[in-house]
Short mmCIF file of C-alpha atoms in Angstrom, two decimals:
data_model
loop_
_atom_site.label_atom_id
_atom_site.label_comp_id
_atom_site.label_asym_id
_atom_site.label_seq_id
_atom_site.Cartn_x
_atom_site.Cartn_y
_atom_site.Cartn_z
CA MET A 1 21.71 -55.96 68.07
CA SER A 2 18.44 -57.35 66.83
CA GLU A 3 17.62 -56.29 63.35
CA GLU A 4 14.19 -56.78 63.64
CA LEU A 5 14.19 -53.90 66.69
CA THR A 6 16.41 -51.94 64.63
CA GLN A 7 14.10 -51.65 61.70
CA ARG A 8 10.96 -51.23 64.03
CA VAL A 9 12.80 -48.11 65.65
CA ILE A 10 13.63 -46.94 62.54
CA SER A 11 10.17 -47.24 61.05
CA VAL A 12 8.87 -45.36 64.62
CA ILE A 13 11.13 -42.50 63.89
CA ALA A 14 10.43 -42.32 60.26
CA THR A 15 6.52 -41.74 61.40
CA ALA A 16 7.20 -39.70 64.00
CA GLN A 17 9.37 -37.33 62.36
CA LYS A 18 7.57 -37.64 58.89
CA LEU A 19 10.72 -38.94 57.15
CA PRO A 20 10.85 -41.23 54.49
CA LEU A 21 12.23 -44.71 55.53
CA GLU A 22 15.01 -44.57 53.11
CA ARG A 23 16.63 -41.65 55.15
CA ILE A 24 17.09 -43.07 58.22
CA THR A 25 19.66 -45.94 59.09
CA ILE A 26 21.48 -47.32 62.16
CA ASP A 27 24.15 -44.59 61.83
CA SER A 28 21.95 -41.60 61.49
CA THR A 29 22.67 -38.91 64.26
CA PHE A 30 19.49 -37.07 65.47
CA GLU A 31 21.31 -34.03 64.61
CA GLU A 32 21.39 -34.91 60.76
CA LEU A 33 17.76 -36.18 61.26
CA GLY A 34 16.82 -32.71 62.46
CA ILE A 35 15.70 -34.40 65.57
CA ASP A 36 15.24 -31.65 68.59
CA SER A 37 14.60 -32.11 72.19
CA LEU A 38 10.74 -31.83 71.79
CA ASP A 39 10.76 -34.32 68.74
CA GLY A 40 12.76 -36.78 71.05
CA VAL A 41 9.74 -36.56 73.48
CA ASN A 42 7.40 -37.56 70.35
CA ILE A 43 9.68 -40.45 69.46
CA LEU A 44 10.01 -41.66 73.17
CA PHE A 45 5.97 -41.69 73.19
CA ALA A 46 5.91 -43.45 69.92
CA LEU A 47 8.11 -45.96 70.95
CA GLU A 48 6.47 -46.90 73.95
CA ASN A 49 3.32 -47.21 72.25
CA GLU A 50 4.85 -49.44 69.45
CA PHE A 51 6.61 -51.60 72.23
CA ASN A 52 3.89 -51.42 75.12
CA ILE A 53 6.65 -50.38 77.31
CA ASN A 54 7.41 -47.64 79.92
CA ILE A 55 10.89 -45.59 78.99
CA PRO A 56 12.12 -43.94 81.98
CA ASP A 57 14.15 -40.64 81.24
CA ASP A 58 17.41 -41.89 82.67
CA LYS A 59 17.56 -44.79 80.39
CA VAL A 60 17.55 -42.49 77.57
CA GLU A 61 19.79 -39.52 78.83
CA GLY A 62 22.29 -38.64 76.24
CA VAL A 63 21.02 -40.66 73.44
CA ARG A 64 21.90 -38.54 70.44
CA SER A 65 21.42 -41.27 67.55
CA VAL A 66 19.39 -43.94 66.01
CA ARG A 67 22.42 -46.72 67.41
CA GLN A 68 22.14 -45.18 70.79
CA MET A 69 18.35 -45.55 70.75
CA VAL A 70 18.09 -49.01 69.90
CA GLU A 71 20.90 -49.90 72.29
CA SER A 72 18.85 -48.15 75.13
CA LEU A 73 15.89 -49.74 74.20
CA GLU A 74 17.61 -53.17 74.04
CA LYS A 75 18.20 -53.03 77.65
CA VAL A 76 14.57 -51.54 78.33
CA VAL A 77 12.71 -54.30 76.33
CA SER A 78 15.08 -57.33 77.35
CA GLY A 79 13.29 -56.60 80.94
CA GLU A 80 15.50 -54.88 82.86
CA GLU A 81 12.83 -52.22 83.56
CA PRO A 82 9.70 -53.62 84.45
CA PRO A 83 6.63 -51.61 82.83
CA ALA A 84 5.73 -48.94 85.75
CA ALA A 85 2.01 -48.96 86.79
CA ALA A 86 1.37 -46.00 84.88
CA ALA A 87 1.57 -48.29 81.52
CA GLN A 88 -1.70 -49.60 82.67
CA THR A 89 -4.03 -46.66 82.27
CA MET B 1 -2.91 12.20 81.20
CA GLY B 2 0.64 11.54 81.87
CA ALA B 3 2.38 8.85 83.07
CA ARG B 4 1.78 8.60 86.93
CA ARG B 5 3.90 6.55 89.13
CA VAL B 6 2.03 3.13 90.38
CA VAL B 7 2.73 1.40 93.64
CA ILE B 8 1.48 -2.00 95.49
CA THR B 9 -0.95 -1.48 98.33
CA GLY B 10 -2.37 -5.03 98.72
CA VAL B 11 -1.13 -8.38 98.39
CA GLY B 12 -2.71 -11.98 98.82
CA VAL B 13 -1.10 -15.25 98.24
CA ILE B 14 -2.04 -18.88 98.67
CA SER B 15 0.32 -21.41 97.59
CA ALA B 16 2.25 -24.64 98.65
CA LEU B 17 3.90 -22.08 101.10
CA GLY B 18 0.90 -21.59 103.24
CA LEU B 19 -2.67 -20.05 102.95
CA ASP B 20 -2.04 -16.46 103.17
CA ALA B 21 0.75 -13.80 102.11
CA ARG B 22 2.41 -13.92 105.67
CA GLN B 23 2.99 -17.41 106.00
CA PHE B 24 4.16 -17.33 102.12
CA TRP B 25 6.85 -14.84 103.41
CA GLN B 26 7.89 -16.48 106.63
CA THR B 27 8.23 -19.83 104.44
CA LEU B 28 10.25 -18.11 101.97
CA ALA B 29 12.17 -16.35 104.17
CA ALA B 30 13.50 -19.43 106.12
CA GLY B 31 14.15 -21.16 102.81
CA ARG B 32 11.80 -24.04 103.22
CA SER B 33 10.58 -25.85 100.21
CA GLY B 34 6.84 -26.64 99.95
CA ILE B 35 7.38 -29.47 97.55
CA GLY B 36 6.09 -32.90 98.63
CA LEU B 37 4.24 -36.04 97.67
CA ILE B 38 1.37 -35.45 95.30
CA GLN B 39 -1.81 -35.66 97.08
CA ALA B 40 -4.67 -34.93 94.74
CA VAL B 41 -3.76 -38.07 92.53
CA ASP B 42 -2.48 -41.24 93.19
CA PRO B 43 1.34 -40.72 92.36
CA GLY B 44 1.63 -44.57 91.57
CA LEU B 45 -0.08 -43.42 88.27
CA LEU B 46 2.93 -41.15 87.53
CA ARG B 47 6.57 -41.40 86.86
CA PHE B 48 7.18 -38.55 89.11
CA SER B 49 5.51 -38.17 92.62
CA ASN B 50 6.19 -34.60 93.81
CA GLY B 51 4.50 -31.36 93.44
CA ALA B 52 3.99 -28.05 95.31
CA GLU B 53 0.37 -28.41 96.74
CA VAL B 54 -1.97 -25.94 98.48
CA ARG B 55 -2.27 -28.22 101.85
CA ASP B 56 -5.27 -27.62 103.95
CA PHE B 57 -7.48 -25.85 102.21
CA ASP B 58 -10.83 -26.36 103.08
CA PRO B 59 -12.98 -24.57 100.14
CA ALA B 60 -16.18 -24.82 102.50
CA ARG B 61 -14.55 -22.21 105.05
CA HIS B 62 -14.20 -19.60 102.15
CA PHE B 63 -17.26 -20.22 99.66
CA GLU B 64 -20.98 -21.16 100.58
CA PRO B 65 -22.05 -24.59 98.50
CA LYS B 66 -24.06 -22.58 96.18
CA GLU B 67 -21.07 -20.83 94.89
CA LEU B 68 -18.64 -23.82 94.94
CA ASP B 69 -20.97 -25.27 92.30
CA LEU B 70 -19.62 -22.18 90.18
CA LEU B 71 -15.92 -22.38 90.98
CA ASP B 72 -13.13 -24.54 89.72
CA ARG B 73 -10.28 -24.97 92.13
CA PHE B 74 -8.25 -22.52 90.21
CA ALA B 75 -10.89 -20.05 90.52
CA GLN B 76 -11.37 -20.53 94.27
CA LEU B 77 -7.68 -19.97 94.84
CA GLY B 78 -7.73 -16.70 93.07
CA MET B 79 -10.68 -15.44 95.04
CA VAL B 80 -9.21 -16.21 98.19
CA ALA B 81 -5.93 -14.50 97.14
CA ALA B 82 -7.71 -11.38 96.03
CA ARG B 83 -9.93 -11.06 99.06
CA GLU B 84 -6.49 -11.17 100.83
CA ALA B 85 -5.10 -8.44 98.76
CA VAL B 86 -8.11 -6.25 98.93
CA ARG B 87 -8.56 -6.67 102.59
CA ASP B 88 -4.61 -5.85 102.90
CA ALA B 89 -5.24 -2.48 100.97
CA ALA B 90 -7.87 -1.44 103.13
CA LEU B 91 -9.56 0.05 100.25
CA GLU B 92 -12.75 2.23 100.60
CA TRP B 93 -14.99 1.25 97.78
CA SER B 94 -17.19 3.90 96.18
CA ALA B 95 -19.24 3.83 93.32
CA ALA B 96 -16.87 5.73 91.28
CA LEU B 97 -13.96 3.91 92.28
CA ARG B 98 -15.93 0.55 91.18
CA GLU B 99 -16.37 1.68 87.78
CA ARG B 100 -12.55 2.84 87.48
CA THR B 101 -11.09 -0.41 88.79
CA ALA B 102 -9.48 -3.17 86.56
CA ILE B 103 -9.07 -6.52 86.95
CA VAL B 104 -6.51 -8.46 84.77
CA THR B 105 -5.83 -12.20 85.53
CA GLY B 106 -3.41 -14.66 84.37
CA ASN B 107 -4.18 -18.10 83.82
CA CYS B 108 -2.81 -21.12 81.90
CA ASN B 109 -5.10 -24.34 82.31
CA GLY B 110 -8.29 -22.96 82.89
CA GLY B 111 -10.63 -25.13 85.34
CA GLN B 112 -8.79 -28.27 84.00
CA THR B 113 -9.61 -30.17 87.10
CA THR B 114 -13.38 -29.95 86.10
CA GLU B 115 -12.79 -30.58 82.73
CA ASP B 116 -10.99 -33.98 83.87
CA GLU B 117 -13.75 -35.24 86.06
CA GLY B 118 -16.32 -34.39 83.23
CA PHE B 119 -14.05 -36.42 81.17
CA VAL B 120 -14.11 -39.47 83.51
CA ASP B 121 -17.81 -39.38 83.75
CA LEU B 122 -17.97 -39.46 79.95
CA TYR B 123 -15.56 -41.87 78.83
CA ARG B 124 -14.97 -44.18 82.20
CA LYS B 125 -18.23 -44.10 83.94
CA ASN B 126 -19.81 -44.13 80.87
CA ARG B 127 -22.47 -41.38 81.50
CA SER B 128 -24.20 -39.36 79.02
CA ARG B 129 -23.67 -36.10 80.24
CA VAL B 130 -21.47 -33.90 82.26
CA ASN B 131 -21.92 -31.31 84.89
CA PRO B 132 -24.12 -28.26 83.50
CA MET B 133 -21.52 -25.78 85.53
CA THR B 134 -18.78 -27.59 83.35
CA ILE B 135 -18.46 -24.14 81.11
CA PRO B 136 -18.46 -21.66 83.63
CA ARG B 137 -16.06 -23.40 85.93
CA THR B 138 -13.63 -23.95 82.99
CA MET B 139 -13.53 -20.44 81.32
CA GLY B 140 -10.13 -18.96 82.15
CA ASN B 141 -11.58 -16.08 83.18
CA ALA B 142 -13.67 -17.60 86.05
CA ALA B 143 -11.55 -16.14 88.72
CA ALA B 144 -11.28 -12.43 87.14
CA SER B 145 -15.46 -12.83 86.76
CA ARG B 146 -15.75 -13.90 90.24
CA ILE B 147 -13.73 -11.21 91.84
CA SER B 148 -15.93 -8.45 89.77
CA VAL B 149 -18.81 -10.12 90.99
CA GLU B 150 -17.88 -10.21 94.64
CA PHE B 151 -16.54 -6.60 94.92
CA GLY B 152 -18.76 -4.89 92.42
CA ILE B 153 -15.89 -3.90 90.05
CA THR B 154 -17.35 -2.82 87.00
CA GLY B 155 -14.26 -1.56 85.03
CA PRO B 156 -12.14 -3.21 82.41
CA SER B 157 -11.78 -6.83 83.48
CA TYR B 158 -10.00 -9.47 81.32
CA THR B 159 -7.57 -12.60 81.48
CA ILE B 160 -4.34 -13.11 79.69
CA SER B 161 -3.17 -16.48 78.84
CA THR B 162 0.40 -16.93 78.11
CA ALA B 163 1.42 -20.18 79.72
CA CYS B 164 4.19 -19.65 82.14
CA ALA B 165 4.37 -15.94 81.61
CA SER B 166 0.53 -15.30 82.10
CA SER B 167 0.44 -13.52 85.44
CA THR B 168 3.55 -11.53 84.52
CA HIS B 169 1.78 -10.24 81.41
CA ALA B 170 -1.09 -9.56 83.71
CA LEU B 171 0.56 -7.62 86.03
CA GLY B 172 2.38 -5.60 83.67
CA GLN B 173 -0.91 -4.74 81.75
CA ALA B 174 -2.62 -3.70 84.93
CA PHE B 175 0.15 -1.85 86.00
CA TRP B 176 0.01 0.35 82.56
CA LEU B 177 -3.69 0.60 82.69
CA VAL B 178 -3.16 2.46 86.40
CA ARG B 179 0.07 4.26 84.98
CA HIS B 180 -1.62 5.93 82.23
CA GLY B 181 -4.98 6.91 83.70
CA LEU B 182 -6.98 4.08 82.04
CA ALA B 183 -7.94 2.89 85.70
CA GLU B 184 -7.64 4.45 89.41
CA LEU B 185 -7.23 1.07 90.73
CA ALA B 186 -6.38 -2.65 89.93
CA VAL B 187 -6.57 -6.19 91.11
CA THR B 188 -4.50 -7.99 89.20
CA GLY B 189 -2.39 -11.35 89.56
CA GLY B 190 -3.09 -14.90 88.59
CA SER B 191 -4.01 -18.41 89.78
CA GLU B 192 -3.68 -22.15 88.50
CA ALA B 193 -4.71 -25.44 89.64
CA PRO B 194 -2.96 -28.14 87.51
CA PHE B 195 -3.42 -31.08 89.79
CA SER B 196 -5.71 -33.46 87.78
CA LEU B 197 -4.75 -37.04 86.33
CA GLY B 198 -5.35 -35.74 82.99
CA ASN B 199 -3.05 -32.73 82.98
CA LEU B 200 -0.48 -34.55 85.05
CA LYS B 201 0.14 -36.97 82.58
CA ALA B 202 0.38 -34.65 79.98
CA TRP B 203 3.17 -33.27 82.01
CA GLU B 204 4.97 -36.78 82.47
CA ALA B 205 4.94 -36.96 78.52
CA MET B 206 6.82 -33.81 78.27
CA ARG B 207 9.65 -35.47 80.40
CA VAL B 208 10.28 -31.86 82.10
CA VAL B 209 9.16 -33.01 85.65
CA SER B 210 11.70 -33.69 88.06
CA PRO B 211 11.72 -37.15 89.89
CA ASP B 212 12.80 -35.60 92.98
CA THR B 213 12.74 -31.87 93.72
CA CYS B 214 13.28 -28.49 91.94
CA ARG B 215 16.59 -27.45 92.24
CA PRO B 216 17.19 -24.31 89.74
CA PHE B 217 20.47 -23.40 88.87
CA SER B 218 22.22 -26.61 90.47
CA LYS B 219 24.20 -29.11 88.62
CA ASP B 220 22.34 -32.44 89.49
CA ARG B 221 19.01 -30.38 88.80
CA ARG B 222 16.33 -32.87 86.77
CA GLY B 223 13.72 -30.88 85.88
CA MET B 224 10.58 -28.64 86.89
CA ILE B 225 8.41 -29.19 90.15
CA LEU B 226 4.74 -28.08 89.21
CA GLY B 227 2.86 -25.87 91.71
CA GLU B 228 -0.75 -24.59 92.28
CA GLY B 229 -1.66 -21.52 94.01
CA ALA B 230 -2.60 -17.60 93.52
CA ALA B 231 -1.31 -14.69 94.17
CA MET B 232 -2.97 -10.96 93.47
CA LEU B 233 -1.87 -7.65 94.03
CA VAL B 234 -3.66 -4.06 94.65
CA LEU B 235 -1.86 -1.41 92.23
CA GLU B 236 -2.91 2.22 92.60
CA PRO B 237 -1.27 5.61 91.70
CA LEU B 238 1.34 6.75 94.33
CA GLU B 239 -0.49 10.04 94.86
CA ALA B 240 -3.81 8.03 95.81
CA ALA B 241 -1.97 5.51 97.89
CA LEU B 242 -0.32 8.50 99.88
CA ALA B 243 -3.52 10.38 100.08
CA ARG B 244 -5.28 7.65 101.89
CA GLY B 245 -2.44 6.75 104.08
CA ALA B 246 -2.12 3.31 102.27
CA HIS B 247 0.78 1.02 103.15
CA VAL B 248 2.94 0.53 100.12
CA TYR B 249 4.70 -2.40 99.71
CA ALA B 250 6.89 -1.64 96.47
CA GLU B 251 6.62 0.61 93.38
CA ILE B 252 6.25 -0.90 89.99
CA VAL B 253 8.42 0.92 87.45
CA GLY B 254 8.57 -0.97 84.44
CA PHE B 255 7.27 -3.62 82.18
CA GLY B 256 8.87 -5.39 79.11
CA MET B 257 7.63 -7.89 76.61
CA SER B 258 8.87 -9.95 74.12
CA ALA B 259 8.52 -12.85 71.94
CA ASP B 260 11.23 -15.41 70.83
CA ALA B 261 9.96 -16.38 67.51
CA HIS B 262 11.85 -19.51 67.67
CA HIS B 263 10.73 -22.74 69.37
CA ILE B 264 7.58 -23.87 70.94
CA THR B 265 9.33 -25.43 73.93
CA GLN B 266 13.18 -24.29 73.73
CA PRO B 267 14.06 -21.02 75.27
CA SER B 268 16.15 -18.56 73.58
CA VAL B 269 18.68 -16.20 75.02
CA GLU B 270 17.74 -13.50 72.78
CA GLY B 271 13.89 -13.26 73.32
CA PRO B 272 14.51 -13.07 77.45
CA ALA B 273 17.19 -10.49 77.26
CA ARG B 274 14.93 -8.17 74.99
CA ALA B 275 12.20 -8.31 77.84
CA MET B 276 14.62 -7.41 80.73
CA ARG B 277 16.11 -4.52 78.40
CA ALA B 278 12.41 -3.45 77.66
CA ALA B 279 11.39 -3.56 81.50
CA LEU B 280 14.87 -1.52 82.31
CA GLU B 281 13.81 1.09 79.73
CA ASP B 282 10.17 1.17 80.30
CA ALA B 283 11.35 1.62 84.13
CA ARG B 284 13.83 4.22 82.52
CA ILE B 285 16.84 2.71 84.62
CA GLN B 286 20.22 1.30 83.98
CA PRO B 287 21.21 -2.10 84.26
CA ASP B 288 23.80 -1.55 86.93
CA GLN B 289 20.90 0.03 89.31
CA VAL B 290 18.88 -3.82 89.52
CA GLY B 291 20.37 -5.35 92.77
CA TYR B 292 17.91 -8.57 92.86
CA ILE B 293 16.23 -10.91 90.04
CA ASN B 294 13.47 -13.30 90.64
CA ALA B 295 14.25 -15.80 88.16
CA HIS B 296 12.04 -17.84 86.07
CA GLY B 297 14.34 -20.61 87.23
CA THR B 298 12.31 -23.24 86.26
CA GLY B 299 15.04 -25.83 87.25
CA THR B 300 14.90 -27.61 83.84
CA LEU B 301 18.04 -28.63 82.05
CA ALA B 302 17.19 -26.21 79.34
CA ASN B 303 15.90 -23.09 80.99
CA ASP B 304 18.69 -22.17 83.51
CA PRO B 305 21.67 -21.97 81.38
CA THR B 306 19.74 -20.07 78.92
CA GLU B 307 18.51 -17.74 81.51
CA THR B 308 21.78 -17.15 82.84
CA LYS B 309 23.20 -16.44 79.38
CA ALA B 310 20.46 -13.90 78.88
CA ILE B 311 21.03 -12.16 82.17
CA ARG B 312 24.67 -12.21 81.42
CA LEU B 313 23.85 -10.59 77.79
CA VAL B 314 21.98 -7.74 79.61
CA PHE B 315 23.86 -7.04 82.70
CA GLY B 316 27.29 -7.72 81.49
CA ALA B 317 30.00 -7.23 84.33
CA HIS B 318 27.15 -5.98 86.61
CA THR B 319 26.00 -9.58 86.73
CA GLU B 320 28.60 -10.24 89.19
CA ARG B 321 26.65 -7.92 91.67
CA ILE B 322 23.26 -9.28 91.07
CA ALA B 323 21.72 -11.71 93.56
CA VAL B 324 19.73 -14.06 91.51
CA SER B 325 17.15 -16.59 92.90
CA SER B 326 14.28 -18.97 91.78
CA THR B 327 11.83 -19.14 94.54
CA LYS B 328 10.16 -21.77 92.28
CA SER B 329 12.53 -24.07 94.42
CA MET B 330 9.85 -23.61 97.23
CA HIS B 331 6.60 -23.01 95.80
CA GLY B 332 7.23 -24.96 92.72
CA HIS B 333 6.06 -24.18 89.08
CA SER B 334 2.43 -23.17 89.07
CA LEU B 335 2.13 -21.86 85.60
CA GLY B 336 -0.16 -19.02 85.21
CA ALA B 337 0.15 -18.16 88.60
CA SER B 338 3.86 -18.03 89.30
CA GLY B 339 4.42 -14.61 87.98
CA ALA B 340 2.50 -13.03 90.14
CA ILE B 341 3.71 -15.08 93.18
CA GLU B 342 7.16 -14.49 92.17
CA ALA B 343 6.03 -10.55 91.74
CA VAL B 344 5.03 -10.60 95.73
CA ALA B 345 8.09 -12.45 96.60
CA THR B 346 10.24 -9.81 94.82
CA ALA B 347 8.21 -7.13 96.43
CA LEU B 348 8.36 -8.08 99.87
CA ALA B 349 12.14 -8.79 99.65
CA LEU B 350 12.60 -5.29 98.54
CA GLU B 351 10.32 -4.02 101.57
CA ARG B 352 12.18 -6.38 104.01
CA ALA B 353 15.26 -6.35 102.71
CA LEU B 354 15.92 -9.69 102.81
CA LEU B 355 16.46 -11.73 99.73
CA PRO B 356 14.70 -15.34 99.09
CA PRO B 357 17.18 -18.25 98.44
CA THR B 358 17.10 -20.64 95.77
CA ALA B 359 16.41 -23.70 97.80
CA ASN B 360 17.36 -27.27 97.21
CA PHE B 361 20.73 -26.11 95.89
CA THR B 362 23.37 -28.70 96.23
CA GLU B 363 26.12 -28.21 93.50
CA PRO B 364 27.37 -24.97 91.40
CA ASP B 365 26.69 -25.52 87.42
CA PRO B 366 29.50 -23.65 85.52
CA ALA B 367 26.60 -23.18 82.76
CA CYS B 368 24.76 -21.40 85.31
CA ASP B 369 27.45 -19.40 86.89
CA LEU B 370 25.22 -16.74 88.85
CA ASP B 371 24.91 -15.75 92.54
CA VAL B 372 22.24 -17.52 93.15
CA VAL B 373 21.18 -16.97 97.00
CA PRO B 374 21.77 -20.70 97.70
CA ASN B 375 19.72 -22.18 100.43
CA ALA B 376 19.63 -19.30 102.87
CA ALA B 377 17.78 -15.90 102.74
CA ARG B 378 20.21 -13.23 102.25
CA PRO B 379 19.76 -9.68 104.24
CA ALA B 380 20.28 -6.82 101.54
CA GLN B 381 18.94 -3.71 100.83
CA VAL B 382 18.00 -3.44 97.25
CA ASP B 383 16.74 -0.52 95.01
CA TYR B 384 15.91 -2.33 92.15
CA ALA B 385 14.76 -5.50 91.01
CA LEU B 386 13.35 -7.57 87.93
CA SER B 387 11.10 -10.74 88.21
CA ASN B 388 11.05 -12.85 85.01
CA SER B 389 8.80 -14.99 83.62
CA PHE B 390 9.42 -16.95 80.17
CA ALA B 391 6.62 -18.97 78.89
CA PHE B 392 6.62 -22.06 76.50
CA GLY B 393 5.86 -20.88 73.07
CA GLY B 394 8.58 -18.58 73.47
CA LEU B 395 6.45 -15.28 75.30
CA ASN B 396 8.64 -13.40 77.75
CA ALA B 397 7.70 -11.06 80.40
CA VAL B 398 9.26 -8.78 82.91
CA VAL B 399 8.27 -6.48 85.57
CA ALA B 400 10.68 -4.27 87.44
CA LEU B 401 10.35 -3.29 90.65
CA ARG B 402 11.73 -0.12 93.09
CA ARG B 403 11.85 -0.45 96.75
CA TRP B 404 9.65 2.06 98.69
CA GLN B 405 11.48 3.89 101.73
#
């Protein structure tokens, strides 16, 4: 798991959730951070913008922690998921 | 003036299930879904590709070119449904009746297709001006206003916007206006046309739209499917309807509303349960008199189990004897129009003793353990039915209908 990727994900979550960076670690669960499903949608949007990628729903199903989010994102970023046409508009 | 009994004497529907109420009912009864590949925009630009659009609707067959300048698609659909409902009710207009007739419509998005076109002109085509009719076309009350002008209706007229519950709130308000003598007649319902690229991208970002189809209460449900359309109903006091020999589809007996005071998108159990109870109380009926519920049933992961719990909370052991179906599986979720569309489905189900199914159903979900009338309509004579609508923002509306013999 890339440390740089992890830090960028944590930074995006902190900004989206209006939380201080130091509140969030790789081991934080979404429940601990007060992230509900609507917050999750916001975070995915912010991550898509941060990494300029398209994150399909089925790649993040069941993600409930920062670690799971980083792991899912690693797969998407590593090119397993080519960006959809939608990302160009 | 005391409370009067109120009946439905005219219906009009335009939806993915056809261009009039007759086609709507035939398709519902056959359990056929109107969901298909989106035509209005290039689905390659979206994460989802299916919708429940109104097909083969030619506005030029219904409106003069000059009229069309003023009407966004949502208002066109609303007007077409209103014409059908008024024609169906075989009303004889008089100046006095026009003055005592109310119009209450529901709508969520207004003329957002027109707005979207204006934004394309400004931001993409770098034009410096937009269509001067943008404001009258986009206002949410455009359909209500057009209905008023066309029929010369001069009584209380307004539009209610409560997202996915808009037209159930509208129907309930119209019902109360007629019941309590504030109007002698009402034209009520809702319309919606959400298929513009800007709006579809907004739904995409919410991540609640299904990548395939709408499977309410099914274990493998993946989300909602957006729909467009309109339904309008004519309501009048029972006595007036009988006196003029009008055809009665069903009686409206109760209306209940509530707010969750909870979350902007997550549904609650308590709020919908209170709205259902309020509708039963308003109707002065007991839970065990209800035989059918047309569910809100969006097919999202969150709604269906929550609605199941709410129904169980209200109906207890009687839940086992209630048929619950979501016709959104066929006509999609047309937001501000869906409550009215489903109220018509419910009225026709009572009248024709045939309960429309939940289509696209594949696998039971223990979290949605209701009798959901899977895939095939069911002959059943039911005396009382509810039609549920629960909006984003936690605003709930439920109407109770009674079979007319």
